[in-house]
Coordinates of C-alpha atoms in Angstrom, one line a residue:
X1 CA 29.0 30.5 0.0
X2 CA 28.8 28.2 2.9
X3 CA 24.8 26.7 3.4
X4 CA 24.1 24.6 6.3
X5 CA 20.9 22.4 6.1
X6 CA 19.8 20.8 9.3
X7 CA 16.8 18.1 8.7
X8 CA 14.5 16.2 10.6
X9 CA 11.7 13.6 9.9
X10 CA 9.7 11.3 11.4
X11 CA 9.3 12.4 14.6
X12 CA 5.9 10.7 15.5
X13 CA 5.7 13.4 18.8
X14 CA 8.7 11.8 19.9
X15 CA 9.9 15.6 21.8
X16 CA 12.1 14.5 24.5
X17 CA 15.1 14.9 22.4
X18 CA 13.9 18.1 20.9
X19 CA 16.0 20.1 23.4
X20 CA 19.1 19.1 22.9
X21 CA 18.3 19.8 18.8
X22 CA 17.2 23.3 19.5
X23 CA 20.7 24.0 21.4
X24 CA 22.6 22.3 18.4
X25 CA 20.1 24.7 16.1
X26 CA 20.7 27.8 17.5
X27 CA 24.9 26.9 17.8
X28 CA 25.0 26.3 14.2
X29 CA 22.6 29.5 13.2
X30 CA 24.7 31.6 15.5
X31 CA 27.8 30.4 13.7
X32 CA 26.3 30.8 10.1
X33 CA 23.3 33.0 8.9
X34 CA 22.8 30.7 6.1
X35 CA 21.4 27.9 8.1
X36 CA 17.8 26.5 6.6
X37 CA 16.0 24.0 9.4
X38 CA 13.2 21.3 7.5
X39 CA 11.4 18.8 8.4
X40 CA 10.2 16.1 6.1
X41 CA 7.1 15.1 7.3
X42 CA 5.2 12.7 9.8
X43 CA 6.0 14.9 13.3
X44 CA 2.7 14.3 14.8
X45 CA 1.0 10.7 15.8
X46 CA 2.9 7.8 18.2
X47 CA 4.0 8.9 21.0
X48 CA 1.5 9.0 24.5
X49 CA 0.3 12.2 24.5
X50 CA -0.6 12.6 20.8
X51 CA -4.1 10.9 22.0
X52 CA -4.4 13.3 24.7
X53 CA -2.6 16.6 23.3
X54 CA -3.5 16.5 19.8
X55 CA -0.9 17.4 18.0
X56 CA -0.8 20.5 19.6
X57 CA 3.0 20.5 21.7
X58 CA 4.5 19.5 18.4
X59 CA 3.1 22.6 16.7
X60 CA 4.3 24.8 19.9
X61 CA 7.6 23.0 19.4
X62 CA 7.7 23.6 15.7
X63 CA 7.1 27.1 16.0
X64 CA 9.6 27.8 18.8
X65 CA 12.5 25.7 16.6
X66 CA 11.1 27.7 13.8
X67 CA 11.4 25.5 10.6
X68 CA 11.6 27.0 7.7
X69 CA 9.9 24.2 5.5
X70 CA 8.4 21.2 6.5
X71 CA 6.3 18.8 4.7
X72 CA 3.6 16.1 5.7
X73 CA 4.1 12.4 5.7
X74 CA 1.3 9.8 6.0
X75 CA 0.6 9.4 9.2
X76 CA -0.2 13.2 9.6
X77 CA -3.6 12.0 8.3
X78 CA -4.0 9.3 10.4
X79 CA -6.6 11.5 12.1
X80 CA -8.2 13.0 8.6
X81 CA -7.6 15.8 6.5
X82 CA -9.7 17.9 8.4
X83 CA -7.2 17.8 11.5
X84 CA -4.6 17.7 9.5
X85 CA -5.8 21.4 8.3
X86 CA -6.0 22.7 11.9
X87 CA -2.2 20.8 12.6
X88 CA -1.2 23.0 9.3
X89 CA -2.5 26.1 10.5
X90 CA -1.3 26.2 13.9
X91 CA 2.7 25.7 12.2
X92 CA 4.4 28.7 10.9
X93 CA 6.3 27.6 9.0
X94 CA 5.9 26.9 5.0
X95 CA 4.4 23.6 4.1
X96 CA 5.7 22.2 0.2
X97 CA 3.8 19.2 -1.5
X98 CA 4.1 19.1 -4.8
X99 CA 2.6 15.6 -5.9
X100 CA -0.8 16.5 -4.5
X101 CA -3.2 18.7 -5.7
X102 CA -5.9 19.9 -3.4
X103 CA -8.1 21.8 -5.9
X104 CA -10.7 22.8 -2.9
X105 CA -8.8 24.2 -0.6
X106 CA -9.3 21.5 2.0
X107 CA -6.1 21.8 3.8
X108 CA -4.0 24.7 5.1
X109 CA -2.6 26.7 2.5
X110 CA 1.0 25.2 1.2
X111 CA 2.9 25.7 -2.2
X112 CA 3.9 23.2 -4.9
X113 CA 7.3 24.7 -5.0
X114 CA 9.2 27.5 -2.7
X115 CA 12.0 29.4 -3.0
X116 CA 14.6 30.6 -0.1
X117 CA 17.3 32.7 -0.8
X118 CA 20.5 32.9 0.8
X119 CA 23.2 36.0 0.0
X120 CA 22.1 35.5 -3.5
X121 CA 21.5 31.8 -3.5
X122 CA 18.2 30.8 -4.5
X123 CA 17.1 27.4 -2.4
X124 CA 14.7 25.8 -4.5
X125 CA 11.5 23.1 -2.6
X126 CA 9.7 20.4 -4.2
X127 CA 8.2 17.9 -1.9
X128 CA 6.7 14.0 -2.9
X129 CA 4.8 12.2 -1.2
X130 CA 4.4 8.1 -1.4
X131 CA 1.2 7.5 -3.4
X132 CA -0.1 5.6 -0.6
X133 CA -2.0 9.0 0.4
X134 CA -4.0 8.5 -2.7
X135 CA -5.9 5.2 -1.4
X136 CA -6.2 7.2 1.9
X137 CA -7.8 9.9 0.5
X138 CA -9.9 8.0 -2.1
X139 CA -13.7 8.8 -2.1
X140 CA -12.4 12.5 -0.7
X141 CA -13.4 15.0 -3.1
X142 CA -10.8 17.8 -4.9
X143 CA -7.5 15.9 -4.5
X144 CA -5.4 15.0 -7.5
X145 CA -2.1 13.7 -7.8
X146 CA 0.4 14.0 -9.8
X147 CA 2.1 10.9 -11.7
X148 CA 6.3 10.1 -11.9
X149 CA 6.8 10.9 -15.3
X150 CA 5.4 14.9 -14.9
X151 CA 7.8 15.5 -11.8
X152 CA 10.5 16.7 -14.3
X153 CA 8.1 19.6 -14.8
X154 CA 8.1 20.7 -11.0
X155 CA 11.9 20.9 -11.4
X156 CA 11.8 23.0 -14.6
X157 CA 9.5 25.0 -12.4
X158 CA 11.8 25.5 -10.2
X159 CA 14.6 26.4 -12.6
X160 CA 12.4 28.6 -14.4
X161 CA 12.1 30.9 -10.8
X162 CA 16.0 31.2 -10.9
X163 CA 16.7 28.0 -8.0
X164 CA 20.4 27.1 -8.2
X165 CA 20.1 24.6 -5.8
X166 CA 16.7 22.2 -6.3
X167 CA 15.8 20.5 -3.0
X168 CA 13.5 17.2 -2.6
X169 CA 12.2 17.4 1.0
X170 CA 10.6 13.9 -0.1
X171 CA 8.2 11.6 2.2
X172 CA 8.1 8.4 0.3
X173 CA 11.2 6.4 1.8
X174 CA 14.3 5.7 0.4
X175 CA 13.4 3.3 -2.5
X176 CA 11.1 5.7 -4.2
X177 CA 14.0 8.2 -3.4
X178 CA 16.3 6.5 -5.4
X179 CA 13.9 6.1 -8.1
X180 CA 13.9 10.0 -7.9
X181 CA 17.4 10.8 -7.9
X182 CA 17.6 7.7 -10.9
X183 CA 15.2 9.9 -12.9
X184 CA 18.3 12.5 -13.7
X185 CA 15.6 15.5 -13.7
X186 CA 18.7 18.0 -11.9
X187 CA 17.4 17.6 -8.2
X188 CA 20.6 18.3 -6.2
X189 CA 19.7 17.1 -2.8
X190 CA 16.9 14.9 -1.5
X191 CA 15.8 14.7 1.9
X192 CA 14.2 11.0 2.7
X193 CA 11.4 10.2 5.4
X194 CA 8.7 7.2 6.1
X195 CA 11.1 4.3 5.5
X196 CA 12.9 5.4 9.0
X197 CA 16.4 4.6 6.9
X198 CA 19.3 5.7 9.0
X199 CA 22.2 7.1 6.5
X200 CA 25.5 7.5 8.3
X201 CA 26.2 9.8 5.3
X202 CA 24.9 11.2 2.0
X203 CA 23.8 8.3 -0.4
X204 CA 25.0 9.3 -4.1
X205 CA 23.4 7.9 -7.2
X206 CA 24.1 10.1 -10.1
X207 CA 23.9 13.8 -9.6
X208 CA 21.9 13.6 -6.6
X209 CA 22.3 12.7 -3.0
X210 CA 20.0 11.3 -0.5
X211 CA 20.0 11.7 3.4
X212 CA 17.6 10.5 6.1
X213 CA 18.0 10.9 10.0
X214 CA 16.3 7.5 10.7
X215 CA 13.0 8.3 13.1
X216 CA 11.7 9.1 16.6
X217 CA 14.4 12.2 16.9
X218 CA 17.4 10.2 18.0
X219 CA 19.0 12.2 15.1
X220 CA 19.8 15.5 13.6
X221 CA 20.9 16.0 10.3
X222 CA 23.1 18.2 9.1
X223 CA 24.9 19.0 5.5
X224 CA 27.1 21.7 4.8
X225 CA 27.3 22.4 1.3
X226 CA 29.4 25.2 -0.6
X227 CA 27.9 27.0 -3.7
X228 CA 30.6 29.0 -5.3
X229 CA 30.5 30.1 -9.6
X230 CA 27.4 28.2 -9.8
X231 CA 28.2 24.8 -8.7
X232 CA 27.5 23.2 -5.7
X233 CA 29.7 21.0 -3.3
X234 CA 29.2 19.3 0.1
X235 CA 31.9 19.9 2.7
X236 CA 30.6 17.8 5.4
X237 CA 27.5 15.6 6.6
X238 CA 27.0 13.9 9.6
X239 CA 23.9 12.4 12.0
X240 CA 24.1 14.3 15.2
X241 CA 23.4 11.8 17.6
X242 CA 20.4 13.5 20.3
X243 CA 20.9 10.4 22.8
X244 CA 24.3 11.0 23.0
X245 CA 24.3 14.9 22.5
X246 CA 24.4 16.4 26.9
X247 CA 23.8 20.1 25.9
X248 CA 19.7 21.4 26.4
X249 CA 17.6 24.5 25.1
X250 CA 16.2 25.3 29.1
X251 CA 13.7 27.1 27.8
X252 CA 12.4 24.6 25.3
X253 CA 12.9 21.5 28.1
X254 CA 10.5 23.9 30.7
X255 CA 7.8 24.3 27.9
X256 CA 7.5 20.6 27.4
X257 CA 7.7 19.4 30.7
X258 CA 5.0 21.3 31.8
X259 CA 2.7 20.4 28.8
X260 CA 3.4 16.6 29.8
X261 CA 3.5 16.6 33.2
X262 CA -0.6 15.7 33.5
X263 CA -0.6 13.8 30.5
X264 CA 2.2 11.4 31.6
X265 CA 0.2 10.4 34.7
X266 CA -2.6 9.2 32.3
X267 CA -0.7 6.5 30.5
X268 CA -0.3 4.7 33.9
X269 CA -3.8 2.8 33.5
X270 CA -2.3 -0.9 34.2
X271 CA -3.3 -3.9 31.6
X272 CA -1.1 -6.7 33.0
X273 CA 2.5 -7.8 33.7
X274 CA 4.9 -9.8 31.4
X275 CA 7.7 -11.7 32.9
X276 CA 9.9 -11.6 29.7
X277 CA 10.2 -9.2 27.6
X278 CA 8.3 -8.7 24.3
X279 CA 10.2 -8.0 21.2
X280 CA 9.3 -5.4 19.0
X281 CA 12.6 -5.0 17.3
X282 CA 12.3 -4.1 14.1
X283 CA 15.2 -6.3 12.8
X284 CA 12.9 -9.3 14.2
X285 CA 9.8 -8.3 13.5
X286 CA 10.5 -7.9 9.7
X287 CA 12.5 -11.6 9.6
X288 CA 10.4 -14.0 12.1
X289 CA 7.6 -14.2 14.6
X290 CA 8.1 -12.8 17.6
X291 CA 6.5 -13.0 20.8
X292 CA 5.2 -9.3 20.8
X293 CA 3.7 -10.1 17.3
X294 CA 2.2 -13.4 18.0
X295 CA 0.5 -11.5 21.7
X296 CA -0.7 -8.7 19.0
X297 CA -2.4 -11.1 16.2
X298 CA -3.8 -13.2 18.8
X299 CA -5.7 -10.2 20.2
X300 CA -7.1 -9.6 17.1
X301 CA -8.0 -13.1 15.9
X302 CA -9.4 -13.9 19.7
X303 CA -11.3 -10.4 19.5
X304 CA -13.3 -11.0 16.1
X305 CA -14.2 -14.5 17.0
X306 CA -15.4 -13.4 20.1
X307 CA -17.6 -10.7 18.0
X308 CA -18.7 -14.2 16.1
X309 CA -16.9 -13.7 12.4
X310 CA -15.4 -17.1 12.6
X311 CA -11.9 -15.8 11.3
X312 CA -9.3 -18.5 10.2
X313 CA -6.1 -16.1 10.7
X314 CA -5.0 -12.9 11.8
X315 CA -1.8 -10.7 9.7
X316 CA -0.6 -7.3 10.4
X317 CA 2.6 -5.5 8.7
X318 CA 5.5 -5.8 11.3
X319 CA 6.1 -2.2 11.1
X320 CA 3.2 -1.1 12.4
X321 CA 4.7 -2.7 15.5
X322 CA 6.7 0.2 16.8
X323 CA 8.8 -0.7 20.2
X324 CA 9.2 -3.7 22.3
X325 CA 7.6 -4.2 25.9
X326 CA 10.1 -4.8 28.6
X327 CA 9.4 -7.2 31.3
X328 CA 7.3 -6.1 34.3
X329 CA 3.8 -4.4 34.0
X330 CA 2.2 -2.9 30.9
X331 CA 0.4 0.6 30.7
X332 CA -1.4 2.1 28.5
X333 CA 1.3 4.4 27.7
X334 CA 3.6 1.2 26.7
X335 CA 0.8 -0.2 24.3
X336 CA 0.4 3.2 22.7
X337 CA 4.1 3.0 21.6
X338 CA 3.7 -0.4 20.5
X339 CA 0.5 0.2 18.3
X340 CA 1.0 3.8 18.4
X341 CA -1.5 4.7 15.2
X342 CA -5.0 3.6 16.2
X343 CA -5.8 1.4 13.3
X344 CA -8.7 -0.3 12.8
X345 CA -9.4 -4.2 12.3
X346 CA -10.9 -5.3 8.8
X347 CA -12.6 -8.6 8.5
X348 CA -12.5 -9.8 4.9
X349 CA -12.5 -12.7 2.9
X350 CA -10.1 -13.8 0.2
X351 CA -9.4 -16.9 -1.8
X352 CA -5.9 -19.4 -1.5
X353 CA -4.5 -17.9 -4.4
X354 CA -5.2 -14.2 -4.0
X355 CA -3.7 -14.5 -0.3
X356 CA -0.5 -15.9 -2.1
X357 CA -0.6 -13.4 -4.3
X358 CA -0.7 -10.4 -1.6
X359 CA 1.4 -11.6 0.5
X360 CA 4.6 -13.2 -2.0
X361 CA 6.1 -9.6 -2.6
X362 CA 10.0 -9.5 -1.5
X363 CA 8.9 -6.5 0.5
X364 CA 6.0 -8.2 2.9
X365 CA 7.4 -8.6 6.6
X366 CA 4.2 -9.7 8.8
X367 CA 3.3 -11.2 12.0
X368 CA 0.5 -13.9 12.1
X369 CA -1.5 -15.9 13.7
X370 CA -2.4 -19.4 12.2
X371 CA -1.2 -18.0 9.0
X372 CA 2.1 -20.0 8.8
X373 CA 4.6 -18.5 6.5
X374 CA 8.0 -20.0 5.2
X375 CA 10.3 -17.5 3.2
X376 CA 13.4 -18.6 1.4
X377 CA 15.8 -17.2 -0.8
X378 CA 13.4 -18.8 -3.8
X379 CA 10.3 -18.7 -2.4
X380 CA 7.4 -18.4 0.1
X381 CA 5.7 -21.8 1.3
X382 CA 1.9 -20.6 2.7
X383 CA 0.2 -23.1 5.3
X384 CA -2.9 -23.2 7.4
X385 CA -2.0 -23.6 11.5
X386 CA 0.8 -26.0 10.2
X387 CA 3.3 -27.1 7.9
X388 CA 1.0 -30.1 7.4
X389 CA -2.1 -28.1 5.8
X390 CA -1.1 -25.7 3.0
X391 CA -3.2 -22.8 1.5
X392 CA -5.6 -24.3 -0.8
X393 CA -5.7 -21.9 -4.1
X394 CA -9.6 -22.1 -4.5
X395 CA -10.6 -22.1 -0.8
X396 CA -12.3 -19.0 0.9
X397 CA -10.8 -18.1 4.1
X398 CA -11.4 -15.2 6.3
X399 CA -8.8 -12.8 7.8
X400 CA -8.8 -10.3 10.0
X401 CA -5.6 -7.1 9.7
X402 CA -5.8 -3.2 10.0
X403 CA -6.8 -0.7 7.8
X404 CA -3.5 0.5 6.6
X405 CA -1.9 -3.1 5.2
X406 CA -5.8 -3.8 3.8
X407 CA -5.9 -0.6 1.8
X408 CA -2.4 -0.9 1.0
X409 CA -1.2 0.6 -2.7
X410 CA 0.7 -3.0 -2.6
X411 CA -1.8 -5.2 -1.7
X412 CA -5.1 -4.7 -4.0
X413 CA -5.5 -8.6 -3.9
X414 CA -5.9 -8.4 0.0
X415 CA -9.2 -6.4 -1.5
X416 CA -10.5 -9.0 -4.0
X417 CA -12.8 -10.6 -1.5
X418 CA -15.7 -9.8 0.4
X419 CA -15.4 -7.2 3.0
X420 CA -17.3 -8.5 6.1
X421 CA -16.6 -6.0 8.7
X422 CA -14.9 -2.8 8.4
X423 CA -14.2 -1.5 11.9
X424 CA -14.2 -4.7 14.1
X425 CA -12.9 -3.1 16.8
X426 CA -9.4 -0.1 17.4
X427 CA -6.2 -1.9 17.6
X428 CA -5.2 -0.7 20.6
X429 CA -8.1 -0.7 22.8
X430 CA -8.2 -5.0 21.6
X431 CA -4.9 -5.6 22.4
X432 CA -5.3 -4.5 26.1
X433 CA -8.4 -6.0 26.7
X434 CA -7.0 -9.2 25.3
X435 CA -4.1 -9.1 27.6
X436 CA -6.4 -8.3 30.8
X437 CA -7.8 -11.6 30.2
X438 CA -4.2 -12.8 30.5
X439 CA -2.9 -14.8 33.7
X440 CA -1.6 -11.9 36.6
X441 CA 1.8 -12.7 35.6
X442 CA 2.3 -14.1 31.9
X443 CA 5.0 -15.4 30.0
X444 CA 4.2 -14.9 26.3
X445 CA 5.0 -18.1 23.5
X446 CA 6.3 -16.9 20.5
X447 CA 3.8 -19.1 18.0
X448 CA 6.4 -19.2 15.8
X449 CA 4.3 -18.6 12.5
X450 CA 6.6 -16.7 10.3
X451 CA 10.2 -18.4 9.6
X452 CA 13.0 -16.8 7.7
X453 CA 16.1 -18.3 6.1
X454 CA 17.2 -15.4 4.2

């Protein structure tokens, strides 16, 4: 029997592709009744009209393409659990989490595991979530979470119900995905979110295989698989391109151009204007300073020290930079896609060595600001404003980042200090001040903080 998965994830409200998905949708459901449409998680928060709209298109949206499981990521409780409840109930479709356990009932109702069945094909549903959620959630009462080494038992689960096929509709990017599929537990197929990895086609490692559309709804996924005397096969994947892809759903295109016709004229509130462009690109960001980072951390270390905290440097993750700025004036609308998560500043303190300590793991890609960070193939060289003053292990220094890299899973050293100030101010709302305090027409230095020669 022929089963045709299409897959989506990381959306963050991004809807102006969703048209052209809901034609490809309803060509492939037409041509084969055993077509299953998920989503793996994070489809609300940055994009504009989140701040305005609440959510509340891409549940009209999700309904209409009519998913039939979906899954939440992280940044679906950006806003808290409570209003990720409401999000939840205002979805049809069924929601799967299997790695937390919310023993009072505090979000919408969803399953540890699900079933679908197809012609006699049982589809089996496990969802994971990266355990980041549990420092999110921590002083929250009634959530539990389940560790690694008892996920073998929500497969068994599964088999125990009769699935043939067992399906991870995962959001804890593709690393922990691996790890997963390394496990050998029997799950057949995993569906990847929150790293925003791009797979041109399925990635195998051992029994399992792992696809991921990339973000924002540029792609589609879709996997056709054949199960047939009880084994299953894939006969095709590939990434549907939405950019590229010329044929709409009218219908679908009318309904969300008249939810963002009024919101649209709000993000035109002007801030300033840039005669180069700032660079947001994520394969910058994550290697070197860039301009748009260095414009970002100087908001923030200029905002604090203006509130009188005496800060020495300023660090955020580079992915929490979203999109670059072209040249020519800045909205509001363009500064929500760049910090698109409203995250608030910590102040903190934290010795030489713990700083070193945080901030030396292969996977840290930041932007700075008098922070100055060398990385080489061996190893990272810290320095304070210059290559001429290094980090001292046993001096106190004072930093100011967001909320999410501060209460980090990764970073508990970032947390060994003193915490001076917890919300110094919303990301955003600094960043735009700061840059109407710019010259009319400014040309942004790259400060050059963060070198790479990897």
């Amino acid at each position: 029997m022929r089963i045709d998965i299409l897959h989506t994830n990381d959306i963050h409200s991004n809807v102006e592709n969703l048209p052209k998905a809901s034609n490809y949708i309803n060509q492939i459901r037409t041509a084969n009744q055993n077509t299953l449409l998920v989503d793996a998680g994070d489809m609300i928060t940055g994009e504009f009209q989140f701040e305005y709209l609440k959510g509340s298109i891409e549940s009209e949206i999700a309904n209409y393409l009519n998913y039939d499981v979906v899954t939440v990521g992280n940044h679906d409780f950006d806003l808290g659990y409570e209003f990720l409840k409401s999000h939840m109930n205002r979805v049809n479709s069924q929601y799967v989490l299997s790695n937390m356990i919310d023993n009072q009932n505090q979000l919408s109702d969803y399953k540890d595991t699900y079933i679908i069945e197809r012609d006699g094909v049982k589809i089996g549903f496990f969802s994971l979530i990266l355990p980041y959620i549990e420092q999110i959630l921590e002083g929250a009462p009634g959530f539990d979470f389940v560790k690694p080494d008892h996920y073998s038992e929500i497969v068994n689960k599964l088999k125990e119900a009769g699935a043939d096929i067992i399906v991870a509709l995962n959001h804890q990017g593709f690393e922990r995905d691996v790890k997963l599929a390394e496990m050998n537990i029997g799950v057949d197929i995993i569906i990847g979110a929150h790293s925003h990895t791009e797979l041109e086609g399925p990635h195998y490692v051992g029994q399992s295989l792992i696809v991921q559309t990339g973000c924002f709804a540029k792609n589609l996924g879709h996997l056709t698989i054949d199960y047939t005397d009880g084994k299953m096969s894939v006969i095709d994947y590939k990434l549907v391109n939405l950019n590229n892809y010329s044929q709409v759903d009218e219908q679908l295109q009318a309904l969300i151009d008249s939810r963002l016709s009024d919101v649209l004229e709000l993000g035109t509130k002007l801030y300033g204007t840039t005669i180069s462009d700032l660079d947001g690109r994520r394969e910058m960001t994550t290697k070197q300073s860039t301009n748009l980072g260095s414009l970002v951390c100087d908001s923030y270390l200029t905002h604090v020290n203006e509130l009188g905290y005496d800060v020495d440097f300023a660090f955020i993750n580079s992915r929490g930079i979203r999109q670059s700025v072209t040249k020519g004036k800045i909205t509001k609308r363009d500064l929500y896609n760049v910090l698109p998560f409203g995250k608030k500043l910590i102040v903190s303190s934290i010795s030489g060595s713990n700083l070193k300590a945080a901030l030396s793991l292969r996977t840290v890609e930041i932007q700075t600001t008098n922070l100055k960070l060398n990385k080489t193939v061996e190893e990272y060289k810290f320095y304070y404003l210059d290559e001429s003053t290094p980090i001292e292990d046993d001096r106190i220094y004072k930093f100011v980042t967001v909320d999410y890299l501060y209460e980090h899973e990764l970073f508990p050293h970032l947390r060994s200090g003193e915490l001076i100030k917890y919300n110094a101010g919303l990301d955003i709302e600094v960043l735009g001040n700061y840059i109407s305090k710019l010259e009319p027409n400014f040309d942004y230095p790259n400060n050059q903080m963060v070198t790479s020669y990897e």
